[in-house]
């Protein structure tokens, strides 16, 4: 039952996060006062996953709380879920494209490179791409970036100087 609950919480949390994150980019006030600070980092590293305003921190955490409230898992399952979400946040900001990354085993996960593109090229002006940790949501709502590098060399060619 633990994997099913984690999957359901992830689904609820990701849908919530997608729309919350999209609002942070779409609403000029939210961009200027809440989310812009996070995008000061153009080449994210794992530690920059936490470089956000307190409002954004609470907004992101609300998705996990919502998922836990709906699914009502036992304490251990919720703890495992929170650890997994923390790992995915750190991983998506890592900038690494390693073949042995455990996230590469998750078929719907958005690789860290897509989040790097998000930091380099997104603003609040309606051009935000790669908003979700789930490729399917970005594809479904038209926010998936078409650029797909095949290796680290292609990724490095996008470095912002």
mmCIF file of N, CA, C and O in Angstrom, residues 38-141:
data_model
loop_
_atom_site.group_PDB
_atom_site.id
_atom_site.type_symbol
_atom_site.label_atom_id
_atom_site.label_comp_id
_atom_site.label_asym_id
_atom_site.label_seq_id
_atom_site.Cartn_x
_atom_site.Cartn_y
_atom_site.Cartn_z
ATOM 1 N N UNK A 38 13.940 33.324 -6.791
ATOM 2 C CA UNK A 38 14.400 31.973 -7.115
ATOM 3 C C UNK A 38 15.047 31.932 -8.494
ATOM 4 O O UNK A 38 15.972 31.156 -8.731
ATOM 5 N N UNK A 39 14.593 32.769 -9.405
ATOM 6 C CA UNK A 39 15.126 32.785 -10.760
ATOM 7 C C UNK A 39 16.346 33.688 -10.919
ATOM 8 O O UNK A 39 16.870 33.815 -12.027
ATOM 9 N N UNK A 40 16.802 34.292 -9.851
ATOM 10 C CA UNK A 40 18.080 35.000 -9.910
ATOM 11 C C UNK A 40 19.201 34.013 -10.205
ATOM 12 O O UNK A 40 20.242 34.390 -10.715
ATOM 13 N N UNK A 41 18.980 32.766 -9.872
ATOM 14 C CA UNK A 41 19.946 31.702 -10.134
ATOM 15 C C UNK A 41 19.667 31.161 -11.532
ATOM 16 O O UNK A 41 18.639 30.545 -11.776
ATOM 17 N N UNK A 42 20.589 31.394 -12.459
ATOM 18 C CA UNK A 42 20.404 30.947 -13.842
ATOM 19 C C UNK A 42 20.948 29.544 -14.085
ATOM 20 O O UNK A 42 20.518 28.865 -15.006
ATOM 21 N N UNK A 43 21.904 29.120 -13.283
ATOM 22 C CA UNK A 43 22.443 27.761 -13.365
ATOM 23 C C UNK A 43 22.290 27.118 -11.994
ATOM 24 O O UNK A 43 23.177 27.205 -11.150
ATOM 25 N N UNK A 44 21.134 26.499 -11.754
ATOM 26 C CA UNK A 44 20.852 25.997 -10.411
ATOM 27 C C UNK A 44 21.820 24.913 -9.949
ATOM 28 O O UNK A 44 22.347 24.154 -10.744
ATOM 29 N N UNK A 45 22.007 24.882 -8.656
ATOM 30 C CA UNK A 45 22.708 23.801 -7.979
ATOM 31 C C UNK A 45 21.759 23.282 -6.900
ATOM 32 O O UNK A 45 20.757 23.926 -6.597
ATOM 33 N N UNK A 46 22.080 22.168 -6.321
ATOM 34 C CA UNK A 46 21.165 21.550 -5.360
ATOM 35 C C UNK A 46 20.782 22.484 -4.220
ATOM 36 O O UNK A 46 19.627 22.534 -3.814
ATOM 37 N N UNK A 47 21.735 23.243 -3.711
ATOM 38 C CA UNK A 47 21.445 24.123 -2.568
ATOM 39 C C UNK A 47 20.481 25.235 -2.965
ATOM 40 O O UNK A 47 19.731 25.738 -2.131
ATOM 41 N N UNK A 48 20.437 25.616 -4.239
ATOM 42 C CA UNK A 48 19.551 26.703 -4.659
ATOM 43 C C UNK A 48 18.093 26.274 -4.725
ATOM 44 O O UNK A 48 17.218 27.121 -4.926
ATOM 45 N N UNK A 49 17.812 25.004 -4.538
ATOM 46 C CA UNK A 49 16.417 24.565 -4.457
ATOM 47 C C UNK A 49 15.709 25.271 -3.307
ATOM 48 O O UNK A 49 14.499 25.491 -3.355
ATOM 49 N N UNK A 50 16.457 25.659 -2.286
ATOM 50 C CA UNK A 50 15.869 26.315 -1.115
ATOM 51 C C UNK A 50 15.953 27.837 -1.184
ATOM 52 O O UNK A 50 15.529 28.511 -0.245
ATOM 53 N N UNK A 51 16.477 28.376 -2.272
ATOM 54 C CA UNK A 51 16.606 29.829 -2.425
ATOM 55 C C UNK A 51 15.271 30.385 -2.923
ATOM 56 O O UNK A 51 15.086 30.689 -4.096
ATOM 57 N N UNK A 52 14.307 30.460 -2.018
ATOM 58 C CA UNK A 52 12.961 30.911 -2.341
ATOM 59 C C UNK A 52 12.436 31.788 -1.203
ATOM 60 O O UNK A 52 12.966 31.752 -0.087
ATOM 61 N N UNK A 53 11.388 32.539 -1.486
ATOM 62 C CA UNK A 53 10.774 33.370 -0.457
ATOM 63 C C UNK A 53 9.977 32.492 0.511
ATOM 64 O O UNK A 53 9.584 31.372 0.161
ATOM 65 N N UNK A 54 9.718 32.986 1.715
ATOM 66 C CA UNK A 54 8.902 32.220 2.661
ATOM 67 C C UNK A 54 7.498 31.939 2.108
ATOM 68 O O UNK A 54 6.929 30.878 2.381
ATOM 69 N N UNK A 55 6.954 32.849 1.340
ATOM 70 C CA UNK A 55 5.626 32.633 0.757
ATOM 71 C C UNK A 55 5.674 31.446 -0.200
ATOM 72 O O UNK A 55 4.792 30.581 -0.193
ATOM 73 N N UNK A 56 6.715 31.390 -1.025
ATOM 74 C CA UNK A 56 6.835 30.281 -1.966
ATOM 75 C C UNK A 56 7.071 28.956 -1.229
ATOM 76 O O UNK A 56 6.504 27.928 -1.597
ATOM 77 N N UNK A 57 7.892 28.978 -0.195
ATOM 78 C CA UNK A 57 8.131 27.773 0.590
ATOM 79 C C UNK A 57 6.815 27.201 1.104
ATOM 80 O O UNK A 57 6.539 26.006 0.952
ATOM 81 N N UNK A 58 5.996 28.060 1.694
ATOM 82 C CA UNK A 58 4.715 27.597 2.231
ATOM 83 C C UNK A 58 3.763 27.172 1.121
ATOM 84 O O UNK A 58 3.007 26.208 1.280
ATOM 85 N N UNK A 59 3.797 27.870 -0.008
ATOM 86 C CA UNK A 59 2.955 27.496 -1.138
ATOM 87 C C UNK A 59 3.310 26.128 -1.686
ATOM 88 O O UNK A 59 2.433 25.322 -2.002
ATOM 89 N N UNK A 60 4.602 25.848 -1.797
ATOM 90 C CA UNK A 60 5.042 24.538 -2.291
ATOM 91 C C UNK A 60 4.688 23.442 -1.283
ATOM 92 O O UNK A 60 4.182 22.384 -1.658
ATOM 93 N N UNK A 61 4.942 23.704 -0.015
ATOM 94 C CA UNK A 61 4.626 22.707 1.013
ATOM 95 C C UNK A 61 3.129 22.419 1.103
ATOM 96 O O UNK A 61 2.729 21.312 1.479
ATOM 97 N N UNK A 62 2.302 23.380 0.723
ATOM 98 C CA UNK A 62 0.855 23.178 0.764
ATOM 99 C C UNK A 62 0.434 22.017 -0.132
ATOM 100 O O UNK A 62 -0.537 21.318 0.179
ATOM 101 N N UNK A 63 1.161 21.777 -1.215
ATOM 102 C CA UNK A 63 0.842 20.653 -2.090
ATOM 103 C C UNK A 63 1.019 19.318 -1.400
ATOM 104 O O UNK A 63 0.190 18.403 -1.539
ATOM 105 N N UNK A 64 2.089 19.184 -0.638
ATOM 106 C CA UNK A 64 2.314 17.939 0.110
ATOM 107 C C UNK A 64 1.288 17.767 1.210
ATOM 108 O O UNK A 64 0.800 16.660 1.456
ATOM 109 N N UNK A 65 0.945 18.870 1.876
ATOM 110 C CA UNK A 65 -0.075 18.811 2.922
ATOM 111 C C UNK A 65 -1.426 18.442 2.317
ATOM 112 O O UNK A 65 -2.155 17.597 2.853
ATOM 113 N N UNK A 66 -1.754 19.041 1.181
ATOM 114 C CA UNK A 66 -3.008 18.714 0.489
ATOM 115 C C UNK A 66 -3.051 17.232 0.118
ATOM 116 O O UNK A 66 -4.039 16.545 0.375
ATOM 117 N N UNK A 67 -1.953 16.746 -0.457
ATOM 118 C CA UNK A 67 -1.890 15.329 -0.848
ATOM 119 C C UNK A 67 -2.040 14.423 0.360
ATOM 120 O O UNK A 67 -2.770 13.431 0.321
ATOM 121 N N UNK A 68 -1.355 14.756 1.442
ATOM 122 C CA UNK A 68 -1.459 13.949 2.658
ATOM 123 C C UNK A 68 -2.844 14.001 3.274
ATOM 124 O O UNK A 68 -3.336 13.007 3.810
ATOM 125 N N UNK A 69 -3.502 15.144 3.187
ATOM 126 C CA UNK A 69 -4.856 15.286 3.734
ATOM 127 C C UNK A 69 -5.853 14.451 2.937
ATOM 128 O O UNK A 69 -6.753 13.834 3.510
ATOM 129 N N UNK A 70 -5.680 14.411 1.626
ATOM 130 C CA UNK A 70 -6.607 13.650 0.779
ATOM 131 C C UNK A 70 -6.366 12.146 0.913
ATOM 132 O O UNK A 70 -7.293 11.365 1.087
ATOM 133 N N UNK A 71 -5.104 11.725 0.847
ATOM 134 C CA UNK A 71 -4.776 10.290 0.852
ATOM 135 C C UNK A 71 -4.760 9.718 2.269
ATOM 136 O O UNK A 71 -5.068 8.549 2.472
ATOM 137 N N UNK A 72 -4.383 10.521 3.249
ATOM 138 C CA UNK A 72 -4.326 10.116 4.653
ATOM 139 C C UNK A 72 -3.446 8.879 4.880
ATOM 140 O O UNK A 72 -3.903 7.857 5.401
ATOM 141 N N UNK A 73 -2.169 8.964 4.508
ATOM 142 C CA UNK A 73 -1.271 7.818 4.706
ATOM 143 C C UNK A 73 -0.870 7.703 6.180
ATOM 144 O O UNK A 73 -1.075 8.628 6.964
ATOM 145 N N UNK A 74 -0.263 6.581 6.521
ATOM 146 C CA UNK A 74 0.298 6.457 7.865
ATOM 147 C C UNK A 74 1.531 7.356 7.957
ATOM 148 O O UNK A 74 2.035 7.850 6.955
ATOM 149 N N UNK A 75 2.010 7.579 9.167
ATOM 150 C CA UNK A 75 3.115 8.515 9.381
ATOM 151 C C UNK A 75 4.385 8.116 8.633
ATOM 152 O O UNK A 75 5.081 8.963 8.083
ATOM 153 N N UNK A 76 4.701 6.840 8.647
ATOM 154 C CA UNK A 76 5.909 6.376 7.967
ATOM 155 C C UNK A 76 5.833 6.649 6.466
ATOM 156 O O UNK A 76 6.794 7.138 5.860
ATOM 157 N N UNK A 77 4.692 6.355 5.847
ATOM 158 C CA UNK A 77 4.525 6.584 4.410
ATOM 159 C C UNK A 77 4.665 8.065 4.089
ATOM 160 O O UNK A 77 5.316 8.437 3.106
ATOM 161 N N UNK A 78 4.076 8.924 4.917
ATOM 162 C CA UNK A 78 4.181 10.362 4.673
ATOM 163 C C UNK A 78 5.624 10.828 4.822
ATOM 164 O O UNK A 78 6.100 11.649 4.038
ATOM 165 N N UNK A 79 6.347 10.282 5.798
ATOM 166 C CA UNK A 79 7.758 10.621 5.974
ATOM 167 C C UNK A 79 8.575 10.197 4.751
ATOM 168 O O UNK A 79 9.414 10.961 4.255
ATOM 169 N N UNK A 80 8.327 8.997 4.237
ATOM 170 C CA UNK A 80 9.013 8.525 3.031
ATOM 171 C C UNK A 80 8.677 9.452 1.857
ATOM 172 O O UNK A 80 9.540 9.820 1.062
ATOM 173 N N UNK A 81 7.421 9.842 1.763
ATOM 174 C CA UNK A 81 6.995 10.741 0.688
ATOM 175 C C UNK A 81 7.713 12.091 0.763
ATOM 176 O O UNK A 81 8.214 12.596 -0.241
ATOM 177 N N UNK A 82 7.782 12.667 1.948
ATOM 178 C CA UNK A 82 8.458 13.964 2.114
ATOM 179 C C UNK A 82 9.942 13.831 1.780
ATOM 180 O O UNK A 82 10.532 14.705 1.132
ATOM 181 N N UNK A 83 10.565 12.738 2.179
ATOM 182 C CA UNK A 83 11.973 12.510 1.829
ATOM 183 C C UNK A 83 12.135 12.409 0.312
ATOM 184 O O UNK A 83 13.075 12.973 -0.259
ATOM 185 N N UNK A 84 11.222 11.706 -0.348
ATOM 186 C CA UNK A 84 11.267 11.578 -1.806
ATOM 187 C C UNK A 84 11.088 12.936 -2.472
ATOM 188 O O UNK A 84 11.810 13.284 -3.406
ATOM 189 N N UNK A 85 10.143 13.747 -2.003
ATOM 190 C CA UNK A 85 9.918 15.079 -2.582
ATOM 191 C C UNK A 85 11.137 15.977 -2.377
ATOM 192 O O UNK A 85 11.485 16.763 -3.245
ATOM 193 N N UNK A 86 11.759 15.866 -1.221
ATOM 194 C CA UNK A 86 12.973 16.654 -0.972
ATOM 195 C C UNK A 86 14.063 16.237 -1.947
ATOM 196 O O UNK A 86 14.732 17.085 -2.546
ATOM 197 N N UNK A 87 14.224 14.922 -2.137
ATOM 198 C CA UNK A 87 15.217 14.426 -3.082
ATOM 199 C C UNK A 87 14.934 14.919 -4.498
ATOM 200 O O UNK A 87 15.836 15.340 -5.213
ATOM 201 N N UNK A 88 13.664 14.875 -4.919
ATOM 202 C CA UNK A 88 13.348 15.311 -6.288
ATOM 203 C C UNK A 88 13.608 16.804 -6.474
ATOM 204 O O UNK A 88 14.056 17.223 -7.541
ATOM 205 N N UNK A 89 13.369 17.596 -5.449
ATOM 206 C CA UNK A 89 13.643 19.032 -5.543
ATOM 207 C C UNK A 89 15.142 19.299 -5.660
ATOM 208 O O UNK A 89 15.589 20.082 -6.496
ATOM 209 N N UNK A 90 15.903 18.633 -4.819
ATOM 210 C CA UNK A 90 17.363 18.782 -4.872
ATOM 211 C C UNK A 90 17.894 18.270 -6.215
ATOM 212 O O UNK A 90 18.723 18.908 -6.865
ATOM 213 N N UNK A 91 17.377 17.122 -6.670
ATOM 214 C CA UNK A 91 17.817 16.552 -7.943
ATOM 215 C C UNK A 91 17.484 17.468 -9.119
ATOM 216 O O UNK A 91 18.316 17.676 -9.998
ATOM 217 N N UNK A 92 16.281 18.033 -9.131
ATOM 218 C CA UNK A 92 15.902 18.867 -10.273
ATOM 219 C C UNK A 92 16.725 20.142 -10.353
ATOM 220 O O UNK A 92 16.841 20.745 -11.415
ATOM 221 N N UNK A 93 17.314 20.553 -9.251
ATOM 222 C CA UNK A 93 18.173 21.738 -9.245
ATOM 223 C C UNK A 93 19.659 21.387 -9.313
ATOM 224 O O UNK A 93 20.497 22.276 -9.275
ATOM 225 N N UNK A 94 19.981 20.117 -9.441
ATOM 226 C CA UNK A 94 21.387 19.695 -9.355
ATOM 227 C C UNK A 94 22.208 20.068 -10.581
ATOM 228 O O UNK A 94 23.414 20.276 -10.492
ATOM 229 N N UNK A 95 21.569 20.113 -11.736
ATOM 230 C CA UNK A 95 22.309 20.394 -12.962
ATOM 231 C C UNK A 95 23.047 19.187 -13.508
ATOM 232 O O UNK A 95 23.729 19.285 -14.510
ATOM 233 N N UNK A 96 22.907 18.053 -12.869
ATOM 234 C CA UNK A 96 23.618 16.853 -13.297
ATOM 235 C C UNK A 96 22.743 15.999 -14.197
ATOM 236 O O UNK A 96 21.557 15.853 -13.964
ATOM 237 N N UNK A 97 23.377 15.410 -15.201
ATOM 238 C CA UNK A 97 22.707 14.459 -16.086
ATOM 239 C C UNK A 97 23.485 13.145 -16.018
ATOM 240 O O UNK A 97 24.205 12.788 -16.941
ATOM 241 N N UNK A 98 23.369 12.465 -14.917
ATOM 242 C CA UNK A 98 24.134 11.243 -14.708
ATOM 243 C C UNK A 98 23.329 10.024 -15.135
ATOM 244 O O UNK A 98 22.137 9.924 -14.829
ATOM 245 N N UNK A 99 23.948 9.072 -15.821
ATOM 246 C CA UNK A 99 23.203 7.895 -16.282
ATOM 247 C C UNK A 99 22.727 6.997 -15.139
ATOM 248 O O UNK A 99 21.773 6.263 -15.291
ATOM 249 N N UNK A 100 23.370 7.070 -13.990
ATOM 250 C CA UNK A 100 22.999 6.217 -12.863
ATOM 251 C C UNK A 100 22.109 6.939 -11.849
ATOM 252 O O UNK A 100 21.886 6.455 -10.756
ATOM 253 N N UNK A 101 21.573 8.088 -12.216
ATOM 254 C CA UNK A 101 20.690 8.833 -11.333
ATOM 255 C C UNK A 101 19.411 8.018 -11.098
ATOM 256 O O UNK A 101 18.757 7.604 -12.054
ATOM 257 N N UNK A 102 19.016 7.790 -9.847
ATOM 258 C CA UNK A 102 17.808 7.013 -9.591
ATOM 259 C C UNK A 102 16.553 7.628 -10.208
ATOM 260 O O UNK A 102 15.610 6.930 -10.538
ATOM 261 N N UNK A 103 16.544 8.943 -10.401
ATOM 262 C CA UNK A 103 15.373 9.583 -11.004
ATOM 263 C C UNK A 103 15.211 9.191 -12.469
ATOM 264 O O UNK A 103 14.118 9.304 -13.017
ATOM 265 N N UNK A 104 16.289 8.720 -13.104
ATOM 266 C CA UNK A 104 16.165 8.288 -14.493
ATOM 267 C C UNK A 104 15.336 7.006 -14.604
ATOM 268 O O UNK A 104 14.897 6.639 -15.683
ATOM 269 N N UNK A 105 15.115 6.341 -13.475
ATOM 270 C CA UNK A 105 14.284 5.134 -13.455
ATOM 271 C C UNK A 105 12.787 5.453 -13.373
ATOM 272 O O UNK A 105 11.956 4.593 -13.586
ATOM 273 N N UNK A 106 12.467 6.706 -13.063
ATOM 274 C CA UNK A 106 11.076 7.123 -12.981
ATOM 275 C C UNK A 106 10.669 7.606 -14.366
ATOM 276 O O UNK A 106 11.169 8.622 -14.842
ATOM 277 N N UNK A 107 9.781 6.866 -15.046
ATOM 278 C CA UNK A 107 9.505 7.145 -16.455
ATOM 279 C C UNK A 107 8.904 8.515 -16.741
ATOM 280 O O UNK A 107 9.102 9.062 -17.803
ATOM 281 N N UNK A 108 8.200 9.126 -15.791
ATOM 282 C CA UNK A 108 7.541 10.395 -16.048
ATOM 283 C C UNK A 108 8.279 11.587 -15.454
ATOM 284 O O UNK A 108 7.821 12.710 -15.542
ATOM 285 N N UNK A 109 9.424 11.352 -14.833
ATOM 286 C CA UNK A 109 10.141 12.440 -14.171
ATOM 287 C C UNK A 109 10.773 13.376 -15.190
ATOM 288 O O UNK A 109 11.245 12.956 -16.237
ATOM 289 N N UNK A 110 10.759 14.642 -14.847
ATOM 290 C CA UNK A 110 11.368 15.667 -15.680
ATOM 291 C C UNK A 110 12.841 15.753 -15.292
ATOM 292 O O UNK A 110 13.159 16.102 -14.160
ATOM 293 N N UNK A 111 13.777 15.433 -16.199
ATOM 294 C CA UNK A 111 15.192 15.452 -15.824
ATOM 295 C C UNK A 111 15.661 16.850 -15.434
ATOM 296 O O UNK A 111 15.069 17.848 -15.828
ATOM 297 N N UNK A 112 16.732 16.896 -14.657
ATOM 298 C CA UNK A 112 17.221 18.181 -14.152
ATOM 299 C C UNK A 112 17.554 19.156 -15.273
ATOM 300 O O UNK A 112 17.420 20.363 -15.099
ATOM 301 N N UNK A 113 17.948 18.656 -16.428
ATOM 302 C CA UNK A 113 18.273 19.563 -17.524
ATOM 303 C C UNK A 113 17.076 20.429 -17.901
ATOM 304 O O UNK A 113 17.222 21.609 -18.203
ATOM 305 N N UNK A 114 15.886 19.863 -17.870
ATOM 306 C CA UNK A 114 14.703 20.649 -18.213
ATOM 307 C C UNK A 114 14.485 21.779 -17.221
ATOM 308 O O UNK A 114 14.049 22.860 -17.589
ATOM 309 N N UNK A 115 14.806 21.522 -15.964
ATOM 310 C CA UNK A 115 14.661 22.580 -14.974
ATOM 311 C C UNK A 115 15.757 23.639 -15.160
ATOM 312 O O UNK A 115 15.529 24.819 -14.917
ATOM 313 N N UNK A 116 16.934 23.222 -15.604
ATOM 314 C CA UNK A 116 17.973 24.192 -15.935
ATOM 315 C C UNK A 116 17.477 25.140 -17.029
ATOM 316 O O UNK A 116 17.668 26.353 -16.955
ATOM 317 N N UNK A 117 16.851 24.584 -18.057
ATOM 318 C CA UNK A 117 16.284 25.420 -19.123
ATOM 319 C C UNK A 117 15.238 26.373 -18.561
ATOM 320 O O UNK A 117 15.165 27.537 -18.958
ATOM 321 N N UNK A 118 14.438 25.871 -17.656
ATOM 322 C CA UNK A 118 13.408 26.698 -17.031
ATOM 323 C C UNK A 118 14.049 27.913 -16.362
ATOM 324 O O UNK A 118 13.568 29.035 -16.513
ATOM 325 N N UNK A 119 15.139 27.703 -15.641
ATOM 326 C CA UNK A 119 15.796 28.818 -14.955
ATOM 327 C C UNK A 119 16.457 29.783 -15.933
ATOM 328 O O UNK A 119 16.491 30.980 -15.686
ATOM 329 N N UNK A 120 16.970 29.294 -17.016
ATOM 330 C CA UNK A 120 17.670 30.158 -17.960
ATOM 331 C C UNK A 120 16.734 31.010 -18.806
ATOM 332 O O UNK A 120 17.061 32.130 -19.143
ATOM 333 N N UNK A 121 15.596 30.462 -19.184
ATOM 334 C CA UNK A 121 14.807 31.112 -20.223
ATOM 335 C C UNK A 121 13.393 31.501 -19.820
ATOM 336 O O UNK A 121 12.638 31.979 -20.651
ATOM 337 N N UNK A 122 12.990 31.321 -18.579
ATOM 338 C CA UNK A 122 11.612 31.610 -18.192
ATOM 339 C C UNK A 122 11.495 32.938 -17.470
ATOM 340 O O UNK A 122 12.385 33.354 -16.750
ATOM 341 N N UNK A 123 10.360 33.576 -17.689
ATOM 342 C CA UNK A 123 10.009 34.782 -16.950
ATOM 343 C C UNK A 123 8.507 34.755 -16.713
ATOM 344 O O UNK A 123 7.844 33.772 -17.002
ATOM 345 N N UNK A 124 7.968 35.848 -16.218
ATOM 346 C CA UNK A 124 6.533 35.862 -15.953
ATOM 347 C C UNK A 124 5.725 36.188 -17.201
ATOM 348 O O UNK A 124 4.509 36.152 -17.191
ATOM 349 N N UNK A 125 6.362 36.493 -18.305
ATOM 350 C CA UNK A 125 5.662 37.016 -19.471
ATOM 351 C C UNK A 125 5.031 35.944 -20.353
ATOM 352 O O UNK A 125 4.921 36.107 -21.545
ATOM 353 N N UNK A 126 4.626 34.854 -19.776
ATOM 354 C CA UNK A 126 3.898 33.845 -20.522
ATOM 355 C C UNK A 126 4.767 32.866 -21.278
ATOM 356 O O UNK A 126 4.260 31.996 -21.969
ATOM 357 N N UNK A 127 6.084 32.962 -21.163
ATOM 358 C CA UNK A 127 6.942 32.035 -21.892
ATOM 359 C C UNK A 127 7.587 31.006 -20.974
ATOM 360 O O UNK A 127 8.557 30.383 -21.336
ATOM 361 N N UNK A 128 7.047 30.824 -19.800
ATOM 362 C CA UNK A 128 7.627 29.863 -18.861
ATOM 363 C C UNK A 128 7.474 28.449 -19.408
ATOM 364 O O UNK A 128 6.399 28.049 -19.835
ATOM 365 N N UNK A 129 8.559 27.717 -19.395
ATOM 366 C CA UNK A 129 8.579 26.340 -19.884
ATOM 367 C C UNK A 129 9.075 25.428 -18.772
ATOM 368 O O UNK A 129 9.764 25.847 -17.860
ATOM 369 N N UNK A 130 8.751 24.141 -18.920
ATOM 370 C CA UNK A 130 9.219 23.116 -17.988
ATOM 371 C C UNK A 130 8.871 23.472 -16.543
ATOM 372 O O UNK A 130 9.723 23.530 -15.683
ATOM 373 N N UNK A 131 7.588 23.705 -16.308
ATOM 374 C CA UNK A 131 7.119 24.132 -14.994
ATOM 375 C C UNK A 131 6.972 22.995 -13.998
ATOM 376 O O UNK A 131 6.940 23.208 -12.804
ATOM 377 N N UNK A 132 6.848 21.780 -14.483
ATOM 378 C CA UNK A 132 6.531 20.655 -13.615
ATOM 379 C C UNK A 132 7.693 19.679 -13.506
ATOM 380 O O UNK A 132 8.592 19.673 -14.332
ATOM 381 N N UNK A 133 7.619 18.829 -12.495
ATOM 382 C CA UNK A 133 8.551 17.725 -12.393
ATOM 383 C C UNK A 133 8.077 16.532 -13.204
ATOM 384 O O UNK A 133 8.731 15.500 -13.252
ATOM 385 N N UNK A 134 6.925 16.667 -13.836
ATOM 386 C CA UNK A 134 6.330 15.581 -14.619
ATOM 387 C C UNK A 134 6.188 16.034 -16.064
ATOM 388 O O UNK A 134 5.484 16.993 -16.355
ATOM 389 N N UNK A 135 6.891 15.348 -16.958
ATOM 390 C CA UNK A 135 6.864 15.727 -18.370
ATOM 391 C C UNK A 135 5.451 15.765 -18.930
ATOM 392 O O UNK A 135 5.121 16.618 -19.751
ATOM 393 N N UNK A 136 4.594 14.856 -18.501
ATOM 394 C CA UNK A 136 3.242 14.770 -19.050
ATOM 395 C C UNK A 136 2.449 16.053 -18.808
ATOM 396 O O UNK A 136 1.703 16.488 -19.685
ATOM 397 N N UNK A 137 2.602 16.676 -17.652
ATOM 398 C CA UNK A 137 1.861 17.908 -17.377
ATOM 399 C C UNK A 137 2.338 19.044 -18.274
ATOM 400 O O UNK A 137 1.524 19.798 -18.813
ATOM 401 N N UNK A 138 3.645 19.179 -18.444
ATOM 402 C CA UNK A 138 4.159 20.210 -19.345
ATOM 403 C C UNK A 138 3.718 19.954 -20.776
ATOM 404 O O UNK A 138 3.377 20.885 -21.504
ATOM 405 N N UNK A 139 3.711 18.704 -21.197
ATOM 406 C CA UNK A 139 3.265 18.372 -22.554
ATOM 407 C C UNK A 139 1.774 18.657 -22.713
ATOM 408 O O UNK A 139 1.350 19.245 -23.711
ATOM 409 N N UNK A 140 0.987 18.262 -21.739
ATOM 410 C CA UNK A 140 -0.457 18.441 -21.792
ATOM 411 C C UNK A 140 -0.850 19.913 -21.867
ATOM 412 O O UNK A 140 -1.746 20.289 -22.619
ATOM 413 N N UNK A 141 -0.161 20.759 -21.111
ATOM 414 C CA UNK A 141 -0.542 22.171 -21.041
ATOM 415 C C UNK A 141 0.346 23.088 -21.882
ATOM 416 O O UNK A 141 0.296 24.303 -21.751
#
